[in-house]
Amino acid sequence: MLKSIAVMTSGGDSPGMNAAVRAVTRTALHQGVKVWGIRGGYHGMLDEDIFEMQSKDVSDIIQRGGTFLGTARCKRFQTPEGRMLGYKNLVDRGIQGLVVVGGDGSLRGASTLSQETGLPIVGLPGTIDNDVWGMEYTIGCDTAANTILDAMNKLRDTASAHRRVIVLEVMGRSSGWLAMVAGISGGAEYILVPEEPFDLEQICENMKADYERGKRYILMVVAEGAGKASEIGPIIAEKTGIDTRVSKLGHIQRGGSPSVIDRVNASRLGEHAALAIISGLSDIVFGFNRGHVVSINLHDAVTNKKQLDPSLMRLAKVLA
Ligand code: F6P
């Protein structure tokens, strides 16, 4: 049994990270284990921005987006010297295990730290991209998808009023999950994702045919990894002759009060992570599969690439 653990958030923030940290903290305290918070991701670990937490430190945060611990992407931690310094700062405080909430880059850092130092580490998937291998859900993806859906509903009003094509660019540097589920739920005619090549010339021909058949307006969702709305929009306008506008949602989709799903899932994952690390488990990341909490080998999770479900890609085309 570990007696003292730390928790941190790292990489891009996602709604529900606070709920996860709250659950890790309160579960550990409930077990009589000391909990430390690390501020600002791996930066805070290196700069000793580490504080002991009580239950009240995680009060009033479950409803908030972002992460009250702060987060960062840290270059120094990518060196062996940086990781050794981080490890020493934890050991100096008697910290025996670490829970890291973050996306694939942050979990990769955690995996390396654990391999190099032997520090027990448990990961939780925190990213709106939903791109961690071995699981169907990451903390924050539901809220982000709903934020995009809300934007699509609004864009639909104005697209319909003007009979325009609207191209909406959403996040997803290397994963099209957000674009795909938001596009399907928002009724987009076209969804472009990095996982699937597309032929813009052909799409423009199809759009012209759509209008000739009587379609009043068209919504296209583009994952940033598939292309820029600011470049795709003008091409569509030129090739189709249809009035076209573009919109980029940007970091709006990273913020906001977490949905019920993100709060409950993050809380469940946080509890699992705390109990696992306290019992001495290491090198695992918890996620959901078929609605159940599963533990995935951390190394496997960070070395494999999650694929976009082909049945979603098929469905998007059938329903368009
Ligand atoms: O990694 C998650 C993500 O949301 C990506 O989809 C996006 O490209 C990136 O974060 C942007 O992050 P930032 O601008 O904060 O570095």
Tab-separated table of C-alpha atoms and ligand atoms in Angstrom:
chain	number	residue	atom	x	y	z
A	1	MET	CA	0.000	0.000	0.000
A	2	LEU	CA	1.333	3.419	-1.010
A	3	LYS	CA	0.932	6.120	1.618
A	4	SER	CA	1.528	9.246	-0.462
A	5	ILE	CA	0.606	9.957	-4.091
A	6	ALA	CA	0.534	12.936	-6.464
A	7	VAL	CA	-1.863	13.911	-9.236
A	8	MET	CA	-1.372	16.247	-12.177
A	9	THR	CA	-2.950	17.318	-15.461
A	10	SER	CA	-0.870	17.717	-18.591
A	11	GLY	CA	-1.113	18.669	-22.272
A	12	GLY	CA	-4.214	20.329	-23.713
A	13	ASP	CA	-6.896	20.832	-21.064
A	14	SER	CA	-10.239	19.098	-21.412
A	15	PRO	CA	-13.597	19.493	-19.639
A	16	GLY	CA	-13.790	16.905	-16.875
A	17	MET	CA	-10.139	17.007	-15.869
A	18	ASN	CA	-11.232	18.732	-12.656
A	19	ALA	CA	-13.747	15.986	-11.933
A	20	ALA	CA	-10.987	13.405	-12.420
A	21	VAL	CA	-8.548	15.164	-10.069
A	22	ARG	CA	-11.318	15.613	-7.509
A	23	ALA	CA	-12.119	11.895	-7.639
A	24	VAL	CA	-8.450	10.863	-7.352
A	25	THR	CA	-7.975	13.221	-4.402
A	26	ARG	CA	-11.081	12.311	-2.446
A	27	THR	CA	-10.705	8.584	-3.071
A	28	ALA	CA	-7.114	8.672	-1.819
A	29	LEU	CA	-8.020	10.744	1.242
A	30	HIS	CA	-10.863	8.320	1.939
A	31	GLN	CA	-8.237	5.540	2.002
A	32	GLY	CA	-6.103	7.548	4.455
A	33	VAL	CA	-3.485	8.315	1.797
A	34	LYS	CA	-1.724	11.661	1.460
A	35	VAL	CA	-2.348	13.445	-1.889
A	36	TRP	CA	-0.222	16.090	-3.553
A	37	GLY	CA	-1.273	18.304	-6.447
A	38	ILE	CA	1.259	19.313	-9.078
A	39	ARG	CA	0.520	22.654	-10.749
A	40	GLY	CA	1.217	23.359	-14.422
A	41	GLY	CA	1.871	19.802	-15.618
A	42	TYR	CA	5.460	18.570	-15.904
A	43	HIS	CA	6.662	22.186	-15.537
A	44	GLY	CA	5.359	22.199	-11.976
A	45	MET	CA	7.032	18.881	-11.257
A	46	LEU	CA	10.381	20.320	-12.320
A	47	ASP	CA	9.855	23.719	-10.650
A	48	GLU	CA	8.587	22.145	-7.396
A	49	ASP	CA	5.129	23.681	-7.702
A	50	ILE	CA	3.774	20.808	-5.629
A	51	PHE	CA	1.365	21.148	-2.692
A	52	GLU	CA	-0.395	18.801	-0.325
A	53	MET	CA	-4.148	18.711	-0.909
A	54	GLN	CA	-7.090	18.352	1.415
A	55	SER	CA	-10.679	17.598	0.451
A	56	LYS	CA	-11.572	21.299	0.370
A	57	ASP	CA	-8.884	21.951	-2.260
A	58	VAL	CA	-11.059	20.138	-4.779
A	59	SER	CA	-14.331	21.780	-3.703
A	60	ASP	CA	-16.308	23.795	-6.229
A	61	ILE	CA	-14.448	22.508	-9.276
A	62	ILE	CA	-16.576	19.665	-10.657
A	63	GLN	CA	-18.653	22.107	-12.714
A	64	ARG	CA	-15.664	23.910	-14.208
A	65	GLY	CA	-13.924	23.326	-17.507
A	66	GLY	CA	-10.171	23.717	-17.798
A	67	THR	CA	-8.069	22.363	-14.966
A	68	PHE	CA	-7.634	24.086	-11.615
A	69	LEU	CA	-4.165	22.533	-11.344
A	70	GLY	CA	-3.145	24.180	-14.593
A	71	THR	CA	-1.480	22.365	-17.457
A	72	ALA	CA	1.340	22.781	-19.954
A	73	ARG	CA	3.382	21.133	-22.648
A	74	CYS	CA	6.926	20.892	-21.247
A	75	LYS	CA	10.049	20.607	-23.421
A	76	ARG	CA	12.436	20.158	-20.450
A	77	PHE	CA	10.604	17.019	-19.378
A	78	GLN	CA	11.409	15.446	-22.736
A	79	THR	CA	15.074	15.083	-21.687
A	80	PRO	CA	16.337	12.326	-19.317
A	81	GLU	CA	17.845	15.038	-17.047
A	82	GLY	CA	14.484	16.783	-16.830
A	83	ARG	CA	12.701	13.568	-15.941
A	84	MET	CA	15.312	12.694	-13.257
A	85	LEU	CA	14.867	16.138	-11.680
A	86	GLY	CA	11.086	15.660	-11.680
A	87	TYR	CA	11.470	12.252	-10.065
A	88	LYS	CA	13.812	13.640	-7.380
A	89	ASN	CA	11.335	16.417	-6.549
A	90	LEU	CA	8.652	13.805	-5.955
A	91	VAL	CA	10.870	11.476	-3.919
A	92	ASP	CA	12.053	14.408	-1.748
A	93	ARG	CA	8.444	14.846	-0.641
A	94	GLY	CA	7.907	11.167	0.030
A	95	ILE	CA	5.626	10.798	-2.997
A	96	GLN	CA	5.498	7.118	-3.970
A	97	GLY	CA	3.185	7.133	-6.984
A	98	LEU	CA	1.727	9.473	-9.590
A	99	VAL	CA	-1.560	9.815	-11.476
A	100	VAL	CA	-1.254	11.704	-14.773
A	101	VAL	CA	-4.363	12.992	-16.547
A	102	GLY	CA	-3.597	13.924	-20.147
A	103	GLY	CA	-3.539	13.062	-23.820
A	104	ASP	CA	-1.243	10.707	-25.687
A	105	GLY	CA	1.846	12.991	-25.470
A	106	SER	CA	1.457	13.413	-21.713
A	107	LEU	CA	0.882	9.691	-21.201
A	108	ARG	CA	3.967	8.959	-23.310
A	109	GLY	CA	6.006	11.174	-20.952
A	110	ALA	CA	4.503	9.341	-17.981
A	111	SER	CA	5.366	5.977	-19.477
A	112	THR	CA	9.001	7.010	-20.030
A	113	LEU	CA	9.286	8.431	-16.503
A	114	SER	CA	8.016	5.200	-15.034
A	115	GLN	CA	10.360	3.077	-17.178
A	116	GLU	CA	13.415	5.173	-16.316
A	117	THR	CA	12.828	5.612	-12.592
A	118	GLY	CA	10.534	2.770	-11.534
A	119	LEU	CA	8.053	5.303	-10.124
A	120	PRO	CA	4.572	3.740	-10.121
A	121	ILE	CA	2.373	5.683	-12.553
A	122	VAL	CA	-1.274	5.344	-13.534
A	123	GLY	CA	-2.649	7.350	-16.448
A	124	LEU	CA	-6.088	8.748	-17.179
A	125	PRO	CA	-7.007	9.800	-20.734
A	126	GLY	CA	-7.747	13.539	-20.759
A	127	THR	CA	-8.176	15.016	-24.221
A	128	ILE	CA	-11.073	16.254	-26.312
A	129	ASP	CA	-9.665	14.366	-29.312
A	130	ASN	CA	-10.720	10.898	-28.097
A	131	ASP	CA	-7.615	9.420	-29.673
A	132	VAL	CA	-6.059	7.255	-26.961
A	133	TRP	CA	-5.574	3.695	-28.154
A	134	GLY	CA	-7.422	0.820	-26.485
A	135	MET	CA	-10.473	2.755	-25.302
A	136	GLU	CA	-13.598	4.295	-26.711
A	137	TYR	CA	-13.704	7.428	-24.567
A	138	THR	CA	-11.397	10.155	-23.274
A	139	ILE	CA	-12.306	12.744	-20.632
A	140	GLY	CA	-13.727	15.874	-22.274
A	141	CYS	CA	-14.630	14.478	-25.683
A	142	ASP	CA	-18.360	14.502	-24.952
A	143	THR	CA	-18.481	18.146	-23.867
A	144	ALA	CA	-16.373	19.203	-26.855
A	145	ALA	CA	-18.593	17.296	-29.287
A	146	ASN	CA	-21.651	18.978	-27.767
A	147	THR	CA	-20.018	22.395	-28.086
A	148	ILE	CA	-19.424	21.747	-31.780
A	149	LEU	CA	-22.986	20.507	-32.182
A	150	ASP	CA	-24.305	23.713	-30.644
A	151	ALA	CA	-22.234	25.739	-33.122
A	152	MET	CA	-23.542	23.615	-35.994
A	153	ASN	CA	-27.138	24.217	-34.982
A	154	LYS	CA	-26.487	27.945	-35.133
A	155	LEU	CA	-24.597	27.758	-38.404
A	156	ARG	CA	-27.483	25.767	-39.879
A	157	ASP	CA	-29.851	28.698	-39.255
A	158	THR	CA	-27.740	31.185	-41.122
A	159	ALA	CA	-26.657	28.735	-43.848
A	160	SER	CA	-30.298	27.962	-44.544
A	161	ALA	CA	-31.303	31.640	-44.556
A	162	HIS	CA	-28.714	32.470	-47.239
A	163	ARG	CA	-28.620	29.119	-49.080
A	164	ARG	CA	-24.891	28.947	-48.414
A	165	VAL	CA	-22.230	26.331	-47.961
A	166	ILE	CA	-20.653	26.670	-44.522
A	167	VAL	CA	-17.348	24.990	-43.783
A	168	LEU	CA	-16.700	24.522	-40.067
A	169	GLU	CA	-13.171	23.664	-38.941
A	170	VAL	CA	-12.892	21.785	-35.663
A	171	MET	CA	-9.988	20.450	-33.588
A	172	GLY	CA	-8.347	17.118	-34.204
A	173	ARG	CA	-4.749	17.428	-35.302
A	174	SER	CA	-4.409	13.761	-36.079
A	175	SER	CA	-7.818	12.399	-35.168
A	176	GLY	CA	-11.159	12.907	-36.879
A	177	TRP	CA	-13.331	11.569	-34.071
A	178	LEU	CA	-14.669	14.976	-32.983
A	179	ALA	CA	-15.444	16.045	-36.547
A	180	MET	CA	-17.089	12.702	-37.260
A	181	VAL	CA	-19.428	12.467	-34.260
A	182	ALA	CA	-20.289	16.172	-34.300
A	183	GLY	CA	-20.856	15.964	-38.052
A	184	ILE	CA	-23.122	12.931	-37.768
A	185	SER	CA	-25.130	14.366	-34.875
A	186	GLY	CA	-25.341	17.794	-36.521
A	187	GLY	CA	-26.438	16.366	-39.861
A	188	ALA	CA	-23.421	17.563	-41.864
A	189	GLU	CA	-23.475	16.730	-45.570
A	190	TYR	CA	-19.693	16.402	-45.756
A	191	ILE	CA	-17.164	15.446	-43.060
A	192	LEU	CA	-13.443	15.576	-43.757
A	193	VAL	CA	-11.116	13.675	-41.405
A	194	PRO	CA	-7.376	13.010	-41.473
A	195	GLU	CA	-7.979	9.254	-41.505
A	196	GLU	CA	-9.668	9.284	-44.909
A	197	PRO	CA	-8.404	10.804	-48.177
A	198	PHE	CA	-10.870	13.035	-50.000
A	199	ASP	CA	-11.220	14.484	-53.476
A	200	LEU	CA	-12.254	18.145	-53.219
A	201	GLU	CA	-12.960	18.394	-56.979
A	202	GLN	CA	-15.420	15.508	-56.680
A	203	ILE	CA	-16.972	16.994	-53.544
A	204	CYS	CA	-17.565	20.261	-55.417
A	205	GLU	CA	-19.265	18.376	-58.253
A	206	ASN	CA	-21.433	16.593	-55.692
A	207	MET	CA	-22.345	19.905	-54.045
A	208	LYS	CA	-23.491	21.351	-57.356
A	209	ALA	CA	-25.623	18.249	-57.907
A	210	ASP	CA	-26.984	18.588	-54.342
A	211	TYR	CA	-28.169	22.124	-55.113
A	212	GLU	CA	-29.616	21.086	-58.465
A	213	ARG	CA	-31.652	18.415	-56.650
A	214	GLY	CA	-33.051	21.150	-54.415
A	215	LYS	CA	-30.829	21.095	-51.352
A	216	ARG	CA	-31.136	24.484	-49.691
A	217	TYR	CA	-27.749	24.661	-47.980
A	218	ILE	CA	-24.752	22.531	-47.046
A	219	LEU	CA	-22.748	22.072	-43.864
A	220	MET	CA	-19.249	20.658	-44.063
A	221	VAL	CA	-17.192	19.786	-40.970
A	222	VAL	CA	-13.417	19.622	-41.379
A	223	ALA	CA	-11.038	18.248	-38.767
A	224	GLU	CA	-7.995	20.529	-38.624
A	225	GLY	CA	-5.782	17.543	-39.459
A	226	ALA	CA	-7.632	17.107	-42.758
A	227	GLY	CA	-7.362	20.706	-43.936
A	228	LYS	CA	-7.981	24.365	-43.210
A	229	ALA	CA	-11.489	25.765	-43.641
A	230	SER	CA	-9.890	29.035	-44.784
A	231	GLU	CA	-8.341	27.211	-47.764
A	232	ILE	CA	-11.131	24.749	-48.517
A	233	GLY	CA	-13.941	27.360	-48.432
A	234	PRO	CA	-12.608	29.569	-51.252
A	235	ILE	CA	-11.979	26.516	-53.447
A	236	ILE	CA	-15.585	25.388	-52.951
A	237	ALA	CA	-16.856	28.898	-53.740
A	238	GLU	CA	-14.786	29.064	-56.907
A	239	LYS	CA	-15.553	25.584	-58.215
A	240	THR	CA	-19.257	25.480	-57.372
A	241	GLY	CA	-20.231	29.121	-57.704
A	242	ILE	CA	-22.193	28.682	-54.457
A	243	ASP	CA	-21.916	31.414	-51.843
A	244	THR	CA	-19.611	29.893	-49.192
A	245	ARG	CA	-18.532	30.952	-45.722
A	246	VAL	CA	-16.046	29.457	-43.293
A	247	SER	CA	-15.944	29.276	-39.534
A	248	LYS	CA	-13.218	28.049	-37.192
A	249	LEU	CA	-14.344	27.118	-33.712
A	250	GLY	CA	-10.850	27.121	-32.178
A	251	HIS	CA	-10.343	26.907	-28.444
A	252	ILE	CA	-14.007	27.506	-27.642
A	253	GLN	CA	-14.394	23.750	-28.107
A	254	ARG	CA	-11.823	23.029	-25.384
A	255	GLY	CA	-13.648	24.973	-22.651
A	256	GLY	CA	-17.005	24.953	-20.969
A	257	SER	CA	-18.733	23.255	-18.085
A	258	PRO	CA	-18.342	19.473	-18.485
A	259	SER	CA	-21.343	17.387	-19.557
A	260	VAL	CA	-22.940	14.787	-17.282
A	261	ILE	CA	-21.116	12.052	-19.197
A	262	ASP	CA	-17.720	13.709	-18.767
A	263	ARG	CA	-18.298	14.377	-15.060
A	264	VAL	CA	-19.467	10.856	-14.256
A	265	ASN	CA	-16.892	9.098	-16.434
A	266	ALA	CA	-14.046	11.251	-15.115
A	267	SER	CA	-15.173	10.563	-11.549
A	268	ARG	CA	-15.309	6.810	-12.156
A	269	LEU	CA	-11.906	6.776	-13.849
A	270	GLY	CA	-10.424	8.931	-11.079
A	271	GLU	CA	-11.608	6.514	-8.421
A	272	HIS	CA	-10.104	3.559	-10.308
A	273	ALA	CA	-6.810	5.376	-10.780
A	274	ALA	CA	-6.504	6.274	-7.104
A	275	LEU	CA	-7.308	2.765	-5.864
A	276	ALA	CA	-4.936	1.224	-8.413
A	277	ILE	CA	-1.947	3.428	-7.645
A	278	ILE	CA	-2.473	3.075	-3.902
A	279	SER	CA	-2.488	-0.704	-4.227
A	280	GLY	CA	0.869	-0.536	-6.014
A	281	LEU	CA	-0.271	-1.033	-9.618
A	282	SER	CA	1.659	0.821	-12.293
A	283	ASP	CA	2.019	1.374	-16.049
A	284	ILE	CA	-1.672	1.227	-16.784
A	285	VAL	CA	-4.186	3.714	-18.083
A	286	PHE	CA	-7.869	3.425	-17.298
A	287	GLY	CA	-10.538	3.941	-19.930
A	288	PHE	CA	-13.957	2.708	-20.983
A	289	ASN	CA	-14.763	-0.136	-23.317
A	290	ARG	CA	-18.351	-1.134	-24.014
A	291	GLY	CA	-19.391	1.032	-21.084
A	292	HIS	CA	-17.102	-0.699	-18.578
A	293	VAL	CA	-13.923	0.611	-16.986
A	294	VAL	CA	-10.910	-1.236	-18.362
A	295	SER	CA	-7.191	-0.971	-17.670
A	296	ILE	CA	-4.881	-0.783	-20.661
A	297	ASN	CA	-1.132	-1.246	-20.593
A	298	LEU	CA	0.330	2.278	-20.613
A	299	HIS	CA	3.082	1.401	-23.079
A	300	ASP	CA	0.554	-0.167	-25.468
A	301	ALA	CA	-1.722	2.862	-25.163
A	302	VAL	CA	1.029	5.285	-26.164
A	303	THR	CA	2.688	3.222	-28.876
A	304	ASN	CA	-0.399	2.198	-30.843
A	305	LYS	CA	-2.505	4.514	-32.975
A	306	LYS	CA	-6.232	4.489	-32.400
A	307	GLN	CA	-8.238	4.047	-35.596
A	308	LEU	CA	-11.413	5.928	-36.384
A	309	ASP	CA	-14.325	3.485	-36.368
A	310	PRO	CA	-15.020	2.697	-40.065
A	311	SER	CA	-18.701	2.157	-39.289
A	312	LEU	CA	-18.951	5.850	-38.300
A	313	MET	CA	-17.355	6.902	-41.593
A	314	ARG	CA	-19.796	4.696	-43.474
A	315	LEU	CA	-22.800	5.987	-41.528
A	316	ALA	CA	-21.821	9.615	-42.169
A	317	LYS	CA	-21.955	8.986	-45.930
A	318	VAL	CA	-25.241	7.082	-45.849
A	319	LEU	CA	-26.984	9.786	-43.809
A	320	ALA	CA	-25.587	12.794	-45.674
B	1	F6P	O1	-4.454	17.746	-28.334
B	1	F6P	C1	-5.740	18.234	-28.287
B	1	F6P	C2	-5.951	19.379	-29.193
B	1	F6P	O2	-7.242	19.757	-28.896
B	1	F6P	C3	-5.767	19.176	-30.700
B	1	F6P	O3	-6.881	18.692	-31.378
B	1	F6P	C4	-5.380	20.559	-31.153
B	1	F6P	O4	-4.673	20.536	-32.349
B	1	F6P	C5	-4.530	21.017	-30.035
B	1	F6P	O5	-5.086	20.449	-28.872
B	1	F6P	C6	-4.374	22.507	-29.911
B	1	F6P	O6	-3.772	22.786	-28.705
B	1	F6P	P1	-3.012	24.109	-28.310
B	1	F6P	O7	-3.317	25.135	-29.341
B	1	F6P	O8	-3.546	24.445	-26.973
B	1	F6P	O9	-1.577	23.760	-28.260
